[in-house]
Coordinates of C-alpha atoms in Angstrom, one line a residue:
M29 CA -50.8 -59.0 -37.3
T30 CA -52.0 -61.8 -39.6
G31 CA -54.8 -62.3 -42.1
S32 CA -55.7 -61.6 -45.8
V33 CA -55.9 -58.3 -47.6
I34 CA -57.2 -58.5 -51.2
I35 CA -56.5 -55.6 -53.6
T36 CA -58.2 -55.4 -57.1
G37 CA -56.4 -53.3 -60.1
A38 CA -53.3 -54.2 -58.0
N39 CA -51.1 -53.2 -60.8
G40 CA -52.6 -49.8 -61.1
S41 CA -50.6 -46.3 -60.1
L42 CA -51.7 -46.3 -56.8
A43 CA -51.9 -50.0 -56.0
V44 CA -48.2 -50.8 -56.9
P45 CA -46.7 -48.3 -54.0
A46 CA -49.8 -49.7 -51.6
V47 CA -48.3 -53.2 -52.0
A48 CA -45.0 -52.2 -51.4
H49 CA -46.0 -50.3 -48.3
L50 CA -47.7 -53.6 -47.1
L51 CA -45.1 -55.6 -47.8
T52 CA -42.6 -53.2 -46.0
K53 CA -44.9 -52.3 -42.9
H54 CA -47.3 -55.4 -42.5
P55 CA -45.1 -58.3 -43.6
D56 CA -47.3 -61.0 -41.8
L57 CA -50.3 -60.1 -44.1
T58 CA -51.1 -62.3 -46.9
L59 CA -51.9 -60.5 -50.1
L60 CA -54.2 -61.7 -52.8
L61 CA -53.7 -59.0 -55.8
T62 CA -55.9 -59.2 -58.8
V63 CA -55.2 -57.7 -62.1
R64 CA -56.9 -58.2 -65.5
D65 CA -54.0 -60.0 -67.1
A66 CA -51.9 -61.7 -64.6
S67 CA -49.1 -62.5 -67.0
S68 CA -45.8 -60.7 -67.4
R69 CA -46.5 -59.7 -70.6
D70 CA -48.5 -56.8 -69.3
A71 CA -46.0 -54.2 -68.4
N72 CA -48.0 -53.1 -65.2
T73 CA -48.4 -56.4 -63.9
A74 CA -44.8 -57.3 -64.5
K75 CA -43.7 -54.1 -62.6
L76 CA -46.2 -55.4 -59.7
K77 CA -44.0 -58.6 -59.6
E78 CA -40.8 -57.1 -59.6
V79 CA -41.9 -55.0 -56.4
I80 CA -43.2 -58.4 -54.9
A81 CA -39.7 -60.0 -55.7
R82 CA -37.8 -57.5 -54.0
F83 CA -39.4 -59.0 -50.4
S84 CA -38.1 -62.4 -49.6
G85 CA -40.7 -64.5 -48.3
A86 CA -43.4 -62.1 -49.3
R87 CA -47.0 -63.4 -48.7
A88 CA -48.3 -62.1 -51.9
T89 CA -50.3 -63.7 -54.9
V90 CA -51.5 -62.2 -58.2
H91 CA -54.7 -63.6 -59.5
A92 CA -56.6 -62.8 -63.1
L93 CA -59.5 -61.0 -62.2
D94 CA -61.8 -59.3 -65.0
L95 CA -64.4 -57.0 -63.1
A96 CA -66.1 -56.4 -66.5
S97 CA -67.4 -60.2 -66.0
L98 CA -69.6 -60.9 -63.2
R99 CA -69.1 -64.3 -63.5
A100 CA -65.4 -63.8 -63.0
V101 CA -66.2 -61.7 -59.9
H102 CA -68.2 -64.6 -58.5
A103 CA -65.6 -67.3 -59.2
F104 CA -62.8 -65.2 -57.7
A105 CA -65.1 -64.9 -54.5
D106 CA -65.8 -68.7 -54.4
H107 CA -62.1 -69.5 -54.7
V108 CA -61.0 -67.0 -51.7
A109 CA -64.1 -68.0 -49.7
A110 CA -63.5 -71.7 -50.0
G111 CA -59.5 -70.9 -49.5
V112 CA -60.5 -69.1 -46.4
A113 CA -62.7 -71.9 -45.0
Q114 CA -59.9 -74.6 -45.8
G115 CA -57.1 -72.6 -44.1
T116 CA -55.0 -72.0 -47.4
Y117 CA -55.6 -68.3 -46.7
P118 CA -56.2 -66.5 -43.6
P119 CA -59.6 -64.9 -42.7
L120 CA -59.6 -61.5 -44.4
R121 CA -58.8 -58.0 -42.7
A122 CA -59.7 -55.9 -45.8
L123 CA -60.9 -55.8 -49.1
V124 CA -59.3 -52.9 -51.2
A125 CA -61.2 -52.3 -53.8
N126 CA -59.3 -49.9 -56.2
A127 CA -59.5 -51.2 -59.6
F128 CA -60.9 -48.5 -62.0
H129 CA -62.3 -47.5 -65.7
W130 CA -63.1 -44.6 -67.5
N131 CA -63.2 -43.5 -70.9
L132 CA -63.1 -39.8 -72.0
V133 CA -62.6 -40.1 -75.6
A134 CA -65.4 -42.8 -76.8
A135 CA -69.1 -43.6 -76.3
G136 CA -69.9 -46.1 -73.3
Q137 CA -69.2 -49.6 -74.0
A138 CA -71.0 -52.6 -72.8
T139 CA -69.8 -55.6 -70.7
A140 CA -70.3 -59.3 -71.1
D141 CA -72.9 -58.7 -68.6
G142 CA -74.7 -56.2 -70.9
Y143 CA -74.0 -53.3 -68.3
E144 CA -72.3 -50.2 -69.1
R145 CA -68.6 -50.7 -68.4
T146 CA -67.5 -47.8 -66.2
F147 CA -70.3 -48.4 -63.7
Q148 CA -70.0 -52.2 -63.9
I149 CA -66.2 -51.9 -63.0
N150 CA -66.2 -49.0 -60.5
H151 CA -69.5 -49.8 -58.9
V152 CA -71.2 -53.5 -59.6
A153 CA -68.3 -55.6 -59.6
Q154 CA -66.3 -54.2 -56.4
A155 CA -69.7 -54.0 -54.4
A156 CA -70.5 -57.7 -55.6
L157 CA -66.9 -58.8 -54.5
A158 CA -67.7 -57.2 -50.8
L159 CA -71.0 -58.8 -50.5
R160 CA -69.6 -62.2 -51.5
L161 CA -66.6 -61.9 -49.1
L162 CA -68.1 -60.6 -45.8
G163 CA -68.5 -63.8 -44.5
S164 CA -64.8 -64.7 -45.0
F165 CA -63.5 -61.8 -42.7
D166 CA -61.8 -62.5 -39.4
K167 CA -64.7 -62.6 -36.7
A168 CA -62.1 -61.6 -34.0
A169 CA -60.1 -58.6 -35.6
P170 CA -61.2 -55.2 -37.1
G171 CA -62.1 -55.7 -40.7
R172 CA -62.4 -53.1 -43.5
V173 CA -63.8 -52.6 -46.7
V174 CA -62.2 -49.7 -48.8
F175 CA -64.2 -48.4 -51.8
F176 CA -62.7 -45.6 -53.7
A177 CA -64.4 -42.1 -54.2
S178 CA -63.7 -38.9 -56.1
D179 CA -64.3 -35.5 -55.6
A180 CA -66.0 -36.0 -59.0
H181 CA -69.0 -37.6 -57.1
W182 CA -70.1 -34.1 -56.0
P183 CA -71.4 -31.8 -58.6
G184 CA -69.3 -28.5 -59.3
K185 CA -66.1 -29.8 -57.4
N186 CA -63.9 -31.3 -60.4
G187 CA -62.7 -29.1 -63.2
L188 CA -63.3 -32.0 -65.8
E189 CA -66.9 -32.1 -65.0
K190 CA -69.4 -30.7 -67.9
I191 CA -72.6 -32.7 -66.9
P192 CA -73.2 -32.7 -63.5
P193 CA -73.4 -36.5 -61.5
G194 CA -76.7 -37.7 -60.0
L195 CA -78.8 -40.7 -59.3
P196 CA -81.6 -41.0 -61.7
E197 CA -85.1 -41.8 -60.7
D198 CA -84.9 -45.0 -62.7
L199 CA -81.6 -46.5 -61.2
D200 CA -81.5 -48.9 -64.0
R201 CA -80.6 -46.1 -66.2
L202 CA -77.2 -46.2 -64.6
V203 CA -76.3 -49.4 -66.1
Q204 CA -78.0 -49.1 -69.5
L205 CA -75.9 -48.2 -72.5
E206 CA -78.2 -46.3 -74.5
D207 CA -78.6 -44.0 -71.6
A208 CA -75.6 -43.9 -70.0
G209 CA -73.4 -43.8 -72.9
G210 CA -75.4 -41.8 -75.2
V211 CA -73.3 -38.9 -76.6
A212 CA -75.0 -35.4 -77.3
G213 CA -73.2 -33.5 -79.8
G214 CA -70.0 -35.9 -79.6
D215 CA -69.1 -34.6 -76.3
Y216 CA -67.3 -38.0 -75.4
A217 CA -65.5 -36.2 -72.7
G218 CA -68.3 -34.5 -70.8
R219 CA -70.6 -37.7 -71.1
G220 CA -67.3 -40.1 -70.2
F221 CA -66.9 -38.1 -67.1
Q222 CA -70.4 -38.3 -66.0
R223 CA -70.4 -41.7 -66.2
Y224 CA -67.5 -42.0 -64.3
A225 CA -68.7 -39.4 -61.7
N226 CA -71.9 -41.5 -61.4
S227 CA -70.1 -44.7 -60.6
K228 CA -68.5 -42.9 -57.8
L229 CA -71.5 -41.3 -56.6
A230 CA -73.1 -44.7 -56.6
I231 CA -70.3 -46.4 -54.6
V232 CA -70.3 -43.5 -51.7
A233 CA -74.2 -43.9 -51.3
F234 CA -73.9 -48.0 -51.5
M235 CA -71.1 -47.8 -48.6
Y236 CA -73.5 -46.0 -46.1
A237 CA -76.0 -48.7 -46.8
L238 CA -73.5 -51.4 -46.3
N239 CA -72.3 -50.0 -42.9
R240 CA -75.9 -49.9 -41.4
R241 CA -76.5 -53.7 -42.5
L242 CA -73.2 -54.2 -40.7
E243 CA -73.8 -52.8 -37.6
K244 CA -77.1 -54.6 -37.2
D245 CA -75.3 -57.8 -37.9
S246 CA -73.6 -59.2 -34.7
T247 CA -71.7 -61.3 -36.9
L248 CA -70.1 -58.7 -38.8
S249 CA -70.3 -55.7 -36.5
N250 CA -66.2 -55.8 -36.5
V251 CA -66.1 -54.9 -40.3
T252 CA -66.7 -51.5 -41.5
A253 CA -66.8 -49.8 -44.9
I254 CA -65.1 -46.5 -45.8
A255 CA -65.1 -44.7 -49.3
V256 CA -61.9 -42.5 -50.0
D257 CA -61.1 -40.1 -52.2
P258 CA -57.3 -40.5 -52.5
G259 CA -56.8 -37.0 -53.9
S260 CA -55.6 -35.4 -57.4
L261 CA -52.9 -38.1 -58.2
S262 CA -50.5 -35.9 -60.5
D263 CA -48.7 -39.2 -61.4
S264 CA -51.8 -41.4 -62.2
R265 CA -52.0 -43.5 -65.2
A266 CA -55.2 -42.9 -65.5
L267 CA -54.7 -39.7 -66.7
R268 CA -53.1 -41.2 -69.9
T269 CA -55.8 -43.9 -70.3
N270 CA -58.6 -43.3 -72.4
T271 CA -58.3 -39.5 -72.1
P272 CA -58.1 -36.6 -74.7
T273 CA -54.4 -35.4 -75.5
Q274 CA -55.0 -32.2 -73.9
L275 CA -55.1 -34.2 -70.6
R276 CA -52.0 -36.1 -71.1
V277 CA -50.0 -32.8 -72.2
I278 CA -51.5 -31.2 -69.0
Q279 CA -50.1 -34.2 -66.6
R280 CA -46.7 -34.2 -68.5
F281 CA -45.8 -30.8 -68.8
V282 CA -47.9 -29.2 -66.1
L283 CA -49.1 -31.3 -63.2
Q284 CA -46.0 -33.6 -62.5
P285 CA -43.2 -31.0 -63.1
L286 CA -44.6 -28.3 -61.1
R287 CA -46.6 -30.6 -58.7
P288 CA -44.8 -29.3 -55.5
L289 CA -45.9 -25.5 -56.6
L290 CA -49.3 -26.4 -57.6
A291 CA -49.7 -28.3 -54.5
L292 CA -49.5 -25.0 -52.2
G293 CA -52.6 -23.8 -53.7
N294 CA -54.4 -27.2 -54.1
P295 CA -53.3 -29.5 -51.3
T296 CA -55.5 -32.5 -52.9
L297 CA -52.5 -32.8 -55.3
R298 CA -50.0 -35.4 -54.5
T299 CA -48.3 -38.5 -55.5
S300 CA -49.5 -42.0 -55.8
A301 CA -47.0 -43.3 -53.2
K302 CA -48.4 -40.8 -50.7
A303 CA -52.0 -41.6 -51.3
A304 CA -51.0 -45.1 -51.1
A305 CA -49.7 -45.0 -47.5
D306 CA -53.0 -43.2 -46.6
I307 CA -55.3 -46.0 -47.9
V308 CA -52.9 -49.0 -46.5
E309 CA -52.8 -47.2 -42.8
L310 CA -56.8 -46.8 -43.0
A311 CA -57.3 -50.4 -44.2
V312 CA -55.1 -52.4 -41.8
G313 CA -52.8 -50.0 -39.8
P314 CA -53.3 -48.4 -36.1
A315 CA -55.8 -46.0 -37.7
A316 CA -57.9 -49.2 -38.9
H317 CA -58.2 -50.7 -35.2
G318 CA -61.4 -48.8 -34.2
V319 CA -64.5 -50.0 -35.4
L320 CA -65.6 -46.3 -35.6
V321 CA -63.4 -46.2 -38.9
K322 CA -66.3 -45.7 -41.4
G323 CA -67.7 -43.2 -43.7
Y324 CA -66.4 -41.0 -46.1
F325 CA -62.5 -39.8 -46.0
H326 CA -60.4 -37.7 -48.1
G327 CA -56.9 -39.0 -47.8
A328 CA -56.7 -39.8 -44.0
A329 CA -58.8 -37.3 -42.9
K330 CA -62.8 -37.9 -42.2
A331 CA -64.9 -35.8 -44.6
E332 CA -68.2 -34.9 -45.6
S333 CA -69.6 -36.8 -49.0
S334 CA -72.0 -34.9 -51.1
P335 CA -75.7 -34.2 -50.1
E336 CA -77.0 -36.5 -52.5
S337 CA -74.9 -39.4 -51.6
Q338 CA -76.1 -39.1 -47.7
D339 CA -79.8 -39.5 -48.7
A340 CA -80.8 -42.4 -47.0
D341 CA -83.8 -43.2 -49.2
K342 CA -81.6 -42.8 -52.4
Q343 CA -78.9 -45.2 -50.6
E344 CA -81.4 -47.9 -49.9
R345 CA -83.0 -48.0 -53.2
L346 CA -79.3 -48.1 -54.7
W347 CA -78.7 -51.1 -52.6
V348 CA -81.7 -53.1 -53.6
K349 CA -80.5 -52.5 -57.2
T350 CA -77.0 -53.1 -56.8
V351 CA -77.7 -56.6 -55.1
E352 CA -80.0 -57.3 -57.8
W353 CA -77.4 -56.0 -60.8
A354 CA -74.7 -58.1 -58.9
D355 CA -76.8 -61.4 -58.6
I356 CA -76.3 -61.2 -54.7
T357 CA -78.8 -64.0 -53.3
K358 CA -79.2 -65.5 -49.9
E359 CA -77.1 -68.5 -51.0
N360 CA -74.1 -66.5 -52.0
S361 CA -73.8 -63.9 -49.2
V362 CA -74.3 -63.4 -45.4
L363 CA -76.4 -60.2 -46.6
G364 CA -77.8 -61.9 -49.4
G365 CA -81.0 -60.9 -51.3
S366 CA -82.0 -57.3 -50.1
G367 CA -79.8 -57.9 -46.8
V368 CA -80.8 -56.8 -43.4
T369 CA -83.3 -53.8 -43.8
P370 CA -82.4 -51.3 -40.8
A371 CA -85.3 -50.0 -39.1
G372 CA -86.8 -47.0 -40.5
F373 CA -86.2 -48.3 -43.9

C-alpha cells in the first residue's frame, strides 16, 4: 500500500505512538508530520524524530505548521498539493487531524487571525486543511479524513464539564474572543472546558456535512470522514498542559498508577498507544478499506454522537460559517465556496 498520510500535532501523546505504528505496520506509506516547532530544541519534536530514526529508510518528514495561523495552514496546503501534483509526494491516503489546544487556567486568547485560539486550532484550521487537500487524495484508493472528537461534545458526559456545550444561534460567537473567552466569576476551568467542548461539537457536526458533499461528488466518493473519540487517555500530555494543579495531581497519582484497576469500571480509560493503534487502522488499515467507514467512532467501534451534532440544519449552517472562517473558495478547494449543497438543504 502506497500513499501519503498527514498527521497534525505529530509530536503529541497519541501521535508519536501512531507514527511508530504506521512505520511498523505500514512502512510503504509516506508520512508528512506537522508540528508547531520542527526543531529538536522542542523536547516533544526531538522524541518524534528519535522514533523516526529507529526505522531505517522511513519515509517520514517533519514540517513546521502553526494551526493558530490560517496563512500557515494555507501555505502548507499549497506545499502538499504542489508536491502531489509534481510527484514529490504520493497522493494522499489519509489526513489525521490530531493537533489540539485547550486552556483551563486562563481566559481565552486570540490567534493572529483574530479568532478564539481553542476553536481555531481544534476546528477551523483542521477543517481548512481538509478542504484544501481533498483534491490531492488518491482517486483510485480509499481515502480517510480523521477528525478528533471527545465525549465532551455531548452535554453531561464528561466530569470536567461545568457549562454545557452548544452551538449558538449566532455561530460567529464561537470564534469571538469576547464571548467565547468571557469568564464569569473567574471560572477559567469551566469556560475553558466549554470552549474545548464546543470545538469538538463543531468538528463532529462539520464531519457529517462534509460526508454529504463527498458522497455527492463522483470524484471524491472514495473519500470519507470520521470523527473519533479516542477515549480517556491516562498518560496524555494534555492533562498537564494549561490545566489546574488538581488535574495534574490526579493524573500522576491516580490515573496513571491505578489505570488497570480504574479501567475495570471505565473501559474508555486507556493508554495513548492503544488509542493510536485504533486511529491508524481506521485511517489506513484493513478496516479503512470500505467506503462505508464514516461517521462517529469511539475507539475502533462505531458509536452515536450527541443529538445536537446530528442536527442537519445546524450542520449546514456550521458548514457555511466554517468555509467563511477558513477562507475556503472555489479557487483553493474542490469543495470551494459553500460546496455542493445536498438535496434537501
